[in-house]
XYZ file of C-alpha atoms in Angstrom:
710
model
C -19.134 -3.128 -24.247
C -19.072 -5.449 -27.235
C -18.227 -2.652 -29.479
C -15.410 -1.577 -27.196
C -14.084 -5.229 -27.100
C -14.021 -5.451 -30.971
C -12.105 -2.121 -31.105
C -9.779 -3.257 -28.530
C -9.020 -6.672 -30.060
C -8.806 -5.162 -33.715
C -6.293 -2.486 -32.376
C -4.294 -5.458 -30.892
C -4.192 -7.768 -33.850
C -2.796 -4.805 -35.967
C -0.036 -4.090 -33.459
C 0.897 -7.536 -33.036
C 1.144 -7.880 -36.791
C 3.366 -4.724 -37.111
C 5.539 -5.630 -34.252
C 6.075 -9.231 -35.520
C 6.755 -7.937 -38.904
C 9.673 -5.755 -37.454
C 11.041 -8.304 -34.973
C 11.467 -10.918 -37.866
C 13.117 -8.042 -40.079
C 15.628 -7.469 -37.353
C 16.179 -11.069 -36.732
C 16.692 -11.565 -40.698
C 19.184 -8.654 -40.393
C 21.126 -9.713 -37.669
C 21.595 -13.293 -39.095
C 23.133 -12.236 -42.446
C 26.599 -11.998 -40.919
C 28.875 -14.880 -39.408
C 27.748 -17.056 -36.739
C 28.990 -16.783 -33.102
C 28.639 -20.183 -31.804
C 30.947 -19.493 -28.928
C 28.439 -17.018 -27.207
C 25.630 -20.006 -27.201
C 28.201 -22.423 -26.098
C 29.445 -20.257 -23.161
C 25.858 -19.311 -21.973
C 24.794 -22.995 -22.110
C 28.112 -23.962 -20.206
C 27.680 -21.293 -17.466
C 23.871 -21.197 -17.105
C 23.909 -20.661 -13.355
C 26.203 -17.633 -13.763
C 24.096 -16.537 -16.449
C 20.957 -16.867 -14.237
C 22.766 -14.710 -11.479
C 23.938 -12.222 -14.150
C 20.398 -11.473 -15.287
C 19.183 -11.101 -11.788
C 22.146 -8.601 -10.876
C 22.579 -6.877 -14.106
C 18.956 -6.682 -15.608
C 16.573 -7.021 -12.800
C 18.972 -5.402 -10.153
C 20.336 -2.802 -12.458
C 23.619 -3.107 -10.950
C 25.490 -0.821 -13.585
C 22.818 1.941 -13.897
C 22.562 2.251 -9.876
C 26.115 3.551 -10.160
C 24.746 6.544 -11.373
C 22.301 7.160 -8.346
C 19.709 9.867 -9.534
C 19.251 8.356 -13.057
C 19.906 5.160 -11.844
C 17.101 5.166 -9.354
C 14.851 6.446 -11.677
C 15.437 3.753 -14.281
C 15.084 1.049 -11.744
C 11.529 2.238 -10.924
C 10.373 3.056 -14.776
C 12.022 -0.741 -15.740
C 10.099 -2.340 -12.888
C 6.949 -0.434 -13.924
C 7.186 -2.236 -16.987
C 7.071 -5.528 -15.141
C 4.642 -4.992 -12.539
C 1.962 -3.101 -14.741
C 1.862 -6.048 -16.736
C -0.786 -7.085 -14.397
C -2.725 -3.917 -14.963
C -2.819 -5.037 -18.548
C -4.102 -8.480 -17.561
C -6.907 -6.882 -15.770
C -7.424 -4.388 -18.937
C -8.026 -7.313 -21.544
C -9.854 -9.193 -18.960
C -12.183 -6.434 -18.270
C -12.418 -5.883 -22.183
C -13.440 -9.551 -22.861
C -15.689 -10.024 -19.845
C -17.444 -6.705 -20.316
C -18.238 -8.070 -24.005
C -19.599 -11.467 -22.545
C -21.444 -10.352 -19.514
C -21.829 -6.568 -20.349
C -20.023 -5.971 -16.614
C -16.199 -5.267 -16.753
C -15.441 -6.222 -13.413
C -12.623 -8.815 -14.206
C -10.000 -9.610 -11.745
C -6.887 -11.874 -11.747
C -7.708 -15.165 -10.267
C -6.400 -15.951 -6.790
C -4.357 -12.687 -6.450
C -6.784 -10.234 -8.267
C -8.540 -8.727 -5.242
C -5.399 -8.706 -3.193
C -5.014 -4.969 -1.752
C -1.345 -5.468 -1.641
C -1.335 -5.968 -5.621
C -3.362 -2.925 -6.078
C -0.850 -0.969 -3.700
C 2.081 -2.165 -5.365
C 0.634 -1.358 -8.954
C -0.233 2.079 -7.949
C 3.189 2.612 -6.041
C 5.290 1.661 -9.052
C 3.281 3.760 -11.304
C 3.522 6.992 -9.165
C 7.318 6.140 -8.670
C 7.574 5.682 -12.665
C 5.878 9.329 -12.800
C 8.725 10.522 -10.309
C 11.606 8.969 -12.683
C 10.075 10.450 -15.746
C 10.187 13.907 -13.942
C 13.918 12.948 -13.007
C 14.673 11.997 -16.730
C 13.358 15.113 -18.075
C 15.344 17.058 -15.519
C 18.617 15.422 -16.446
C 17.859 15.544 -20.326
C 17.154 19.534 -19.960
C 20.283 20.059 -17.726
C 22.522 17.999 -20.008
C 21.120 19.293 -23.381
C 23.633 19.036 -26.054
C 22.364 22.597 -27.066
C 23.477 23.995 -23.828
C 26.782 21.804 -23.241
C 27.849 20.717 -26.745
C 30.063 17.661 -26.864
C 30.354 17.768 -22.931
C 26.785 16.636 -22.858
C 26.426 12.615 -22.832
C 23.511 12.796 -25.223
C 25.557 14.795 -27.713
C 24.846 12.637 -30.942
C 22.025 10.585 -29.778
C 18.370 10.847 -31.623
C 16.879 13.171 -29.155
C 13.506 13.343 -30.813
C 13.193 9.593 -30.177
C 14.263 9.763 -26.578
C 11.486 12.388 -25.633
C 8.813 10.591 -27.674
C 9.575 7.583 -25.497
C 9.034 9.649 -22.353
C 5.949 11.011 -23.480
C 4.657 7.548 -24.393
C 5.502 6.263 -21.116
C 3.770 9.021 -19.370
C 0.811 8.461 -21.367
C 0.766 4.814 -20.125
C 0.473 6.119 -16.735
C -2.170 8.718 -16.917
C -4.619 6.500 -19.182
C -4.016 3.675 -16.212
C -5.252 5.978 -13.519
C -8.120 7.348 -15.683
C -9.581 4.003 -16.417
C -9.060 2.806 -12.679
C -10.273 5.824 -11.375
C -13.535 5.684 -13.383
C -13.660 1.837 -12.613
C -13.596 2.631 -8.988
C -16.554 5.097 -9.339
C -18.623 2.587 -11.277
C -18.099 -0.431 -8.877
C -16.093 -2.420 -11.373
C -12.770 -1.956 -9.634
C -11.310 -5.360 -8.267
C -9.498 -4.223 -5.237
C -11.367 -2.728 -2.002
C -8.468 -0.757 -0.840
C -4.384 0.036 -1.603
C -4.768 1.426 -4.698
C -4.143 4.744 -3.604
C -3.526 6.734 -6.496
C -6.242 5.302 -8.214
C -8.683 5.989 -5.245
C -7.270 9.691 -5.689
C -8.179 9.697 -9.185
C -11.674 8.435 -8.512
C -11.959 11.187 -6.033
C -11.235 13.862 -8.647
C -13.733 12.124 -11.256
C -16.446 11.418 -8.770
C -17.930 14.999 -8.807
C -18.621 14.209 -12.848
C -21.548 11.866 -11.900
C -22.130 7.999 -12.526
C -23.019 8.570 -16.413
C -19.886 10.283 -17.306
C -17.649 7.789 -15.392
C -19.454 4.833 -17.050
C -18.343 6.405 -20.427
C -15.008 7.369 -19.105
C -14.259 3.873 -17.928
C -14.475 2.041 -21.255
C -12.736 5.193 -23.112
C -10.024 4.984 -20.541
C -9.637 1.339 -20.938
C -9.334 1.629 -24.782
C -6.770 4.557 -24.359
C -4.588 2.499 -21.998
C -4.413 -0.498 -24.372
C -4.264 1.722 -27.513
C -1.375 3.971 -26.003
C 0.315 0.366 -25.127
C 0.059 -0.936 -28.503
C 1.460 2.173 -29.998
C 4.070 2.267 -27.649
C 4.943 -1.305 -28.577
C 5.232 -0.479 -32.087
C 7.464 2.510 -31.360
C 9.735 0.222 -29.110
C 10.561 -1.977 -31.812
C 11.494 0.869 -34.200
C 13.344 3.142 -31.793
C 16.241 2.911 -29.179
C 13.944 1.445 -26.687
C 14.184 -1.853 -28.285
C 16.696 -2.569 -25.447
C 13.731 -3.323 -23.371
C 13.822 -6.709 -25.061
C 17.083 -6.909 -26.375
C 19.015 -5.937 -23.347
C 18.683 -9.452 -21.395
C 19.781 -11.197 -24.314
C 22.738 -8.835 -24.888
C 23.707 -9.367 -21.462
C 23.246 -13.043 -21.512
C 25.621 -13.508 -24.626
C 28.180 -11.005 -23.634
C 31.719 -11.919 -22.690
C 32.253 -12.495 -18.773
C 32.634 -10.935 -16.550
C 32.245 -7.712 -18.214
C 33.477 -7.760 -21.967
C 36.995 -6.820 -20.864
C 40.166 -9.216 -20.081
C 40.786 -11.559 -23.246
C 40.054 -10.301 -26.450
C 37.749 -13.039 -28.676
C 39.818 -14.843 -30.901
C 39.683 -14.289 -34.771
C 36.961 -16.483 -36.226
C 35.944 -17.423 -39.734
C 32.693 -19.004 -40.512
C 32.085 -19.461 -36.743
C 35.386 -21.157 -36.188
C 38.625 -20.023 -34.831
C 40.927 -19.090 -37.680
C 43.891 -21.101 -37.999
C 46.611 -19.001 -39.372
C 48.768 -21.797 -40.801
C 45.689 -22.638 -43.289
C 44.079 -19.502 -43.523
C 43.057 -18.224 -46.955
C 42.365 -14.282 -47.180
C 40.390 -14.699 -50.379
C 37.868 -17.231 -48.526
C 38.162 -16.441 -44.785
C 37.133 -13.518 -42.783
C 40.027 -11.287 -41.421
C 38.193 -9.116 -39.072
C 35.523 -6.751 -40.196
C 35.570 -5.010 -43.638
C 32.016 -4.164 -44.308
C 28.696 -4.261 -42.156
C 27.967 -7.773 -43.580
C 31.088 -9.216 -41.719
C 29.247 -8.263 -38.215
C 28.324 -11.210 -36.481
C 24.503 -11.557 -34.803
C 26.134 -10.383 -31.369
C 27.289 -7.173 -33.139
C 23.900 -6.507 -34.407
C 22.621 -7.090 -31.187
C 24.831 -4.746 -29.553
C 23.298 -2.173 -32.303
C 19.936 -3.161 -31.199
C 20.770 -2.706 -27.650
C 22.358 0.758 -27.381
C 20.029 3.063 -25.386
C 21.893 6.220 -26.582
C 22.436 6.853 -22.968
C 26.080 8.317 -23.564
C 27.583 6.876 -20.083
C 30.420 5.566 -22.261
C 31.021 8.740 -24.338
C 31.129 10.444 -20.916
C 33.938 8.258 -19.628
C 35.807 8.046 -22.772
C 39.370 9.496 -22.659
C 39.677 10.017 -26.435
C 36.372 11.835 -26.181
C 37.030 13.926 -23.310
C 40.169 15.257 -24.888
C 38.473 16.571 -28.107
C 39.232 13.429 -30.124
C 36.429 12.110 -32.935
C 36.001 8.852 -31.055
C 32.630 8.322 -29.261
C 32.018 5.070 -28.157
C 28.351 5.646 -28.500
C 28.599 6.966 -32.067
C 30.637 4.217 -32.954
C 27.791 1.884 -32.236
C 25.081 4.050 -33.782
C 26.745 5.012 -36.971
C 27.160 1.389 -37.759
C 23.600 0.495 -36.735
C 22.352 3.384 -38.825
C 24.363 2.126 -41.830
C 22.961 -1.308 -41.068
C 19.646 -0.113 -41.165
C 20.242 1.864 -44.390
C 21.543 -1.151 -46.410
C 19.124 -3.475 -44.729
C 16.778 -4.032 -47.909
C 19.796 -5.096 -49.988
C 21.704 -7.072 -47.092
C 18.632 -9.223 -46.464
C 17.997 -9.659 -50.311
C 18.503 -13.043 -51.801
C 21.498 -13.607 -53.975
C 20.145 -13.311 -57.161
C 18.030 -10.413 -56.291
C 21.426 -8.671 -55.078
C 22.750 -9.005 -58.669
C 19.985 -7.134 -60.079
C 20.448 -4.299 -57.731
C 21.621 -0.756 -59.378
C 24.939 0.326 -58.786
C 24.242 2.990 -56.273
C 22.738 0.187 -54.029
C 25.759 -2.055 -54.498
C 27.903 0.726 -53.620
C 26.196 1.401 -50.269
C 25.946 -2.121 -49.674
C 30.022 -2.521 -50.202
C 30.737 0.627 -48.516
C 33.917 0.206 -46.265
C 33.354 0.360 -42.527
C 36.420 2.358 -42.012
C 38.098 4.805 -44.467
C 37.807 8.656 -45.409
C 34.439 8.008 -46.996
C 33.803 4.940 -44.854
C 31.164 4.426 -42.052
C 33.684 5.062 -39.445
C 36.697 7.667 -39.973
C 40.075 6.126 -39.542
C 40.891 8.723 -36.781
C 37.870 7.377 -34.884
C 39.378 3.868 -34.951
C 42.782 4.802 -34.057
C 41.926 7.143 -31.225
C 40.939 4.161 -29.128
C 43.026 3.395 -26.023
C 41.288 0.022 -25.050
C 40.831 1.445 -21.782
C 37.807 -0.228 -21.316
C 35.792 2.638 -19.622
C 32.947 2.391 -22.154
C 32.450 -1.310 -21.698
C 32.695 -0.823 -17.905
C 29.906 1.835 -17.887
C 27.613 0.442 -20.341
C 24.710 -0.691 -18.545
C 23.518 -3.166 -21.135
C 27.069 -4.742 -22.009
C 27.791 -3.344 -25.334
C 31.259 -4.529 -26.148
C 32.824 -1.665 -28.000
C 36.410 -2.545 -27.906
C 35.299 -6.044 -29.554
C 34.001 -3.654 -32.654
C 37.214 -1.516 -32.797
C 39.534 -4.373 -32.536
C 37.501 -6.385 -35.475
C 37.605 -3.326 -37.859
C 41.301 -2.802 -36.703
C 42.322 -6.153 -37.702
C 40.834 -5.762 -41.373
C 42.565 -2.519 -41.732
C 45.750 -4.006 -40.228
C 45.735 -7.388 -41.956
C 43.924 -7.018 -45.097
C 44.439 -3.105 -46.045
C 47.800 -2.655 -44.440
C 46.258 0.807 -43.525
C 47.239 2.024 -39.907
C 49.453 4.791 -38.195
C 52.985 4.664 -39.648
C 54.504 4.851 -36.275
C 52.706 1.630 -35.489
C 54.626 -0.053 -38.442
C 57.911 0.432 -36.918
C 56.785 -1.197 -33.883
C 55.397 -4.162 -35.628
C 58.732 -4.701 -37.608
C 60.521 -4.397 -34.195
C 58.375 -6.939 -32.477
C 58.769 -9.404 -35.658
C 62.636 -8.943 -35.780
C 63.621 -8.456 -32.080
C 60.864 -9.350 -30.131
C 60.408 -6.073 -28.668
C 58.608 -2.875 -29.562
C 61.919 -0.674 -29.648
C 63.903 -3.191 -31.673
C 66.681 -3.402 -29.073
C 68.940 -6.609 -28.878
C 67.282 -9.310 -26.813
C 70.792 -9.465 -24.819
C 69.857 -6.289 -23.176
C 66.883 -7.803 -21.600
C 69.086 -8.812 -18.644
C 71.554 -5.919 -18.184
C 69.540 -4.515 -15.194
C 70.413 -7.695 -13.183
C 73.979 -6.457 -13.179
C 72.819 -3.297 -11.279
C 71.619 -5.341 -8.381
C 73.872 -6.646 -5.363
C 72.544 -10.032 -5.199
C 72.281 -12.791 -7.822
C 69.002 -13.440 -10.160
C 68.790 -16.530 -11.479
C 68.155 -16.707 -15.294
C 66.429 -19.479 -16.466
C 68.562 -22.189 -18.721
C 66.449 -25.263 -19.383
C 64.039 -26.224 -16.877
C 63.116 -24.065 -13.964
C 64.736 -25.053 -10.599
C 62.618 -26.850 -8.342
C 63.132 -24.646 -5.616
C 61.947 -21.466 -7.810
C 58.365 -20.521 -6.700
C 57.740 -17.647 -9.389
C 58.991 -16.594 -12.892
C 59.397 -12.823 -12.890
C 58.114 -11.821 -16.103
C 60.019 -8.391 -16.739
C 58.356 -7.247 -19.782
C 59.758 -5.208 -22.686
C 59.496 -1.950 -20.797
C 60.648 -3.540 -17.498
C 63.896 -4.569 -19.012
C 64.668 -1.866 -21.697
C 62.953 1.466 -20.588
C 64.974 3.303 -17.879
C 62.002 4.586 -15.814
C 60.598 0.997 -15.899
C 63.647 -0.598 -14.945
C 63.523 0.869 -11.523
C 60.492 -0.662 -10.788
C 61.634 -3.889 -11.929
C 64.742 -3.642 -9.576
C 62.562 -2.467 -6.686
C 60.300 -5.544 -7.264
C 63.304 -7.805 -7.628
C 64.956 -6.497 -4.257
C 61.514 -6.779 -2.437
C 61.002 -10.597 -3.460
C 64.718 -11.047 -2.545
C 64.191 -9.461 0.933
C 60.959 -11.615 1.511
C 62.814 -14.607 0.688
C 60.573 -15.547 -2.357
C 62.510 -17.603 -5.066
C 62.300 -16.301 -8.300
C 64.190 -16.537 -11.772
C 63.722 -14.595 -15.135
C 63.946 -15.610 -18.634
C 66.378 -12.907 -19.468
C 67.050 -12.898 -23.544
C 64.491 -16.092 -23.916
C 61.852 -13.591 -23.076
C 59.993 -11.807 -25.627
C 57.212 -9.468 -25.982
C 53.838 -10.961 -25.030
C 52.299 -9.684 -28.379
C 49.821 -7.284 -26.463
C 50.705 -4.316 -28.739
C 50.423 -6.369 -31.978
C 46.983 -7.689 -31.024
C 45.552 -4.635 -29.617
C 46.823 -2.837 -32.972
C 45.011 -5.742 -34.812
C 47.931 -7.789 -35.989
C 46.631 -10.885 -34.759
C 48.974 -13.076 -36.805
C 52.204 -11.354 -35.221
C 50.429 -11.863 -31.707
C 49.779 -15.414 -32.544
C 53.462 -15.967 -33.433
C 54.717 -14.123 -30.332
C 52.389 -15.874 -28.160
C 53.054 -19.336 -29.117
C 56.851 -18.729 -29.034
C 56.508 -17.331 -25.372
C 54.099 -20.243 -24.575
C 56.632 -22.894 -25.800
C 59.318 -21.240 -23.778
C 57.276 -21.399 -20.561
C 56.195 -24.887 -20.934
C 59.753 -26.016 -21.831
C 60.833 -24.377 -18.641
C 58.253 -26.180 -16.555
C 56.685 -22.627 -15.629
C 53.560 -22.673 -13.262
C 53.400 -19.450 -11.436
C 54.208 -15.982 -12.980
C 54.639 -12.353 -11.329
C 54.410 -9.639 -13.787
C 54.864 -5.901 -13.089
C 53.294 -4.681 -16.598
C 49.367 -4.754 -16.336
C 49.602 -5.326 -20.344
C 51.834 -8.494 -19.730
C 49.762 -9.400 -16.842
C 46.508 -9.288 -18.867
C 47.834 -11.040 -21.730
C 49.445 -13.923 -19.822
C 46.474 -14.354 -17.605
C 43.789 -14.040 -19.990
C 44.650 -14.285 -23.361
C 47.457 -17.110 -23.451
C 44.875 -19.747 -22.190
C 43.125 -19.410 -25.556
C 46.219 -20.668 -27.124
C 46.794 -23.347 -24.401
C 49.044 -21.340 -22.205
C 47.555 -21.783 -18.779
C 49.530 -20.340 -15.537
C 48.832 -19.040 -12.322
C 49.881 -15.197 -12.985
C 49.748 -12.432 -10.548
C 50.621 -8.818 -10.725
C 53.383 -7.496 -8.625
C 51.157 -5.291 -6.395
C 49.253 -8.421 -5.725
C 52.089 -10.610 -4.349
C 53.665 -7.458 -2.500
C 50.433 -6.845 -0.747
C 50.458 -10.526 0.355
C 53.945 -10.280 1.368
C 53.340 -7.196 3.549
C 50.399 -8.622 5.116
C 52.459 -11.775 5.819
C 54.904 -9.848 7.610
C 57.479 -11.008 5.206
C 57.894 -7.492 4.013
C 57.901 -4.413 6.758
C 57.551 -1.052 5.783
C 59.316 0.904 8.713
C 60.766 4.135 7.341
C 58.178 6.995 7.078
C 57.302 8.653 3.844
C 55.993 12.059 4.760
C 54.174 12.655 1.410
C 50.858 13.118 -0.186
C 50.581 10.685 -2.783
C 47.762 10.190 -5.387
C 47.496 6.951 -7.126
C 46.483 6.446 -10.802
C 44.820 3.218 -11.645
C 46.264 1.472 -14.798
C 43.268 0.469 -17.019
C 44.782 -3.010 -17.803
C 45.163 -3.583 -13.927
C 41.950 -1.979 -12.803
C 39.092 -2.046 -15.240
C 40.458 -5.082 -17.086
C 41.472 -6.911 -14.097
C 39.586 -5.628 -10.981
C 42.898 -5.024 -9.293
C 42.124 -1.940 -7.170
C 42.865 -2.686 -3.487
C 46.061 -4.368 -3.455
C 48.328 -1.218 -4.624
C 46.097 1.091 -2.061
C 46.688 -1.644 0.684
C 50.463 -1.305 0.035
C 50.528 2.571 0.414
C 48.458 2.458 3.540
C 51.167 0.158 5.159
C 53.867 2.708 4.471
C 54.021 5.007 7.509
C 53.488 8.717 6.891
C 51.890 8.202 3.438
C 48.906 10.371 2.799
C 46.558 9.304 0.112
C 44.327 11.399 -1.761
C 42.280 9.952 -4.669
C 41.608 11.826 -8.089
C 38.081 12.543 -8.830
C 38.155 9.868 -11.495
C 39.550 6.729 -9.809
C 39.094 2.930 -9.669
C 36.342 1.865 -12.191
C 36.038 5.441 -13.310
C 39.755 6.091 -13.456
C 41.143 7.757 -16.388
C 43.340 6.404 -18.977
C 47.210 7.464 -19.391
C 46.698 7.152 -22.981
C 49.126 4.418 -23.750
C 46.821 1.281 -24.079
C 45.386 -0.371 -27.290
C 49.008 0.137 -28.934
C 48.684 3.957 -28.626
C 52.121 3.974 -26.638
C 53.793 3.724 -30.210
C 51.309 6.135 -32.089
C 51.724 9.990 -32.288
C 48.739 11.810 -30.730
C 47.827 14.608 -33.003
C 44.297 15.677 -32.466
C 42.978 17.319 -29.470
C 44.800 17.530 -25.778
C 47.100 14.644 -24.955
C 45.273 12.064 -22.860
C 48.264 11.836 -20.396
C 48.337 15.780 -19.965
C 44.604 15.572 -19.003
C 45.379 12.983 -16.558
C 48.255 14.918 -14.893
C 46.003 18.004 -14.645
C 43.700 15.708 -12.710
C 46.410 14.562 -10.584
C 47.689 18.235 -9.812
C 44.166 19.053 -8.518
C 45.144 16.962 -5.497
C 48.198 18.918 -4.972
C 50.397 15.730 -4.457
C 54.116 15.481 -3.609
C 54.252 12.289 -5.714
C 52.047 10.565 -8.133
C 52.199 6.611 -7.873
C 51.083 3.926 -10.215
C 51.317 0.204 -10.919
C 52.304 -0.013 -14.566
C 55.452 0.867 -17.011
C 53.419 2.400 -19.630
C 51.473 4.749 -17.071
C 54.955 5.615 -15.607
C 56.368 6.844 -18.910
C 53.061 8.564 -20.031
C 52.642 10.435 -16.846
C 56.113 11.054 -16.418
C 56.413 12.841 -19.758
C 53.312 14.956 -19.034
C 54.673 15.896 -15.519
C 58.020 16.987 -17.114
C 55.976 19.225 -19.653
C 54.378 20.702 -16.672
C 57.201 21.465 -14.991
C 58.824 23.071 -17.723
C 55.970 25.464 -18.202
C 55.877 26.170 -14.498
C 52.636 24.268 -13.785
C 54.149 21.641 -11.501
C 56.566 21.938 -8.614
C 60.116 20.586 -9.350
C 59.986 17.987 -6.710
C 56.825 16.393 -8.352
C 57.559 12.858 -10.053
C 55.704 9.657 -10.704
C 57.013 6.403 -9.071
C 55.700 2.891 -9.195
C 54.148 1.662 -5.759
C 56.964 -1.019 -5.453
C 59.414 1.970 -5.532
C 57.747 3.582 -2.315
C 57.704 0.270 -0.569
C 61.043 -0.510 -0.897
C 62.157 2.959 0.082
C 60.146 2.459 3.397
C 61.596 -1.127 3.806
C 65.327 -0.469 3.025
C 64.900 3.170 4.654
C 66.443 4.845 1.927
C 66.000 8.720 1.203
C 65.142 8.381 -2.414
C 63.549 5.489 -4.275
C 65.679 2.956 -5.864
C 67.269 4.157 -9.095
């Protein structure tokens, strides 16, 4: 046994050195970029929340379990890693004790002979074996060779995935081999409970005592050796997420990487645009060296599972953006330039020209790491972030690259340039006069107060109308419906009228942070001077910006979406839907209301209270809802590649055979309305089909109108 112990400990020493070298290399690579102190500060300040998140997301596998078969399989395989650590304690104990006493009958002190532990070890190992079978079936059924880009594994490093499954299998069968032999030689610590090991012992028993005495140390060395080889493979593969996933979850943005975008930072500090210098300060991400350690942690943590890809509206409409490949392409490039990136400054100066060219390779460009069509296909819908089981923040990567392209390279779709000029000159994306913002009020039969100076004390809410709600004809119907409903319910509200400007959401999501900053500070000054405390908004983009992003600039208000307020008024009896609407309605979840802010129930509650309404969910709804195509400033960019996203969404809506499609966002209203019009023109949709806001349905029932308010 002494010889066996020497071999085992020598293998361990070699593996530890190899793993340590790789871990130090990964750390050195991740820290070449700018710091991200805000991540550490948040984690420290919200320690209790972070502990809960670890329990729910990492140990509880909340996101993975949403995909039931693969989620359950992963749950058992993951817990096998934790529980079977006790088997390795026993294995090393047997190795050392066998060398000292000649008898490898080691057991863990206190709990080492408890049959429950033996049962638990065998149970989780068998469950993990079943999990491997499930993974194998899933990978075979979803093979890219068979499904092409419809496979969520398309683009993943498939060989590495199969190798990992094979190594886990090796860990499990070698465990049963040495435990079964140990039972037959009398060196097993458990008198019962370890049912699978006992079954293995029964198979090995006919081989005789001598063979089992040989199989025990051989199996022991195999089990330890496989684990050590696996450890080396892990730190060189996608399975690195075993170690980095808890860290990535701990330092991710709460609650789930959605909501407010991170502020622009340079050298770890929030960028002050009044003092910023493009020559010395960092404006977004131009090369891989501009990536923070949190960005590298995202690279290391990607499991290549493709859940993000399978839910991405761009990928599903044949566009080049795959959130998974966006991360993997950056990771592969980072690994390729790592020897140069981690070199000392004086060493870099001596590098050959081809190495320097690779090091300075732009992240975005025709010959860059990421093609521009990939970058500008993103709608910021958040489906990728919502589905990622390890909290990778794909949108943050995209926005960082967009910021550099827009503010430093001035490289972005030309149509978006028109939108930016309109925002800068007129305060709205269409370039219309600010005086038109209050024209919708003239179409009502009651007075709507327009703020002039301080808000009157009896005004409860400022109604943030938004650019679309004030200027776009279809969205104005929602604005008037909400105003009427608030008036009927006796809610005192006022509007800013011409003093209201775009919240800056389109500029920020495009990457023009400077213009966003200017618009946001202007609006915050207006709101603060008026003494505004509570805001109701009909546009989810305005709602998200006012509620989540303005606090970064000191604008803190109580903000609700109109569906939240209307649902509350209906619940309190201040609004009573009485007239039946005998229609089948399917509801489309706006991304910035649903995934970004978790408002799913209130719009549905409103429709449920309207007599006669029959609701039918689309197969992709709520947190898995499909985008309309307007987010991420895509509302103002042409969609030239693949199928139009709004057409895909309307095709899904048509499968429910609805009389009407409802939503709660002016952008969705426009995008879905355009797609429905095209379907009508081609005879694919009935002429009576239209898209309306939930508020329009409610006012129709409350007032007893035959048609929605127009």
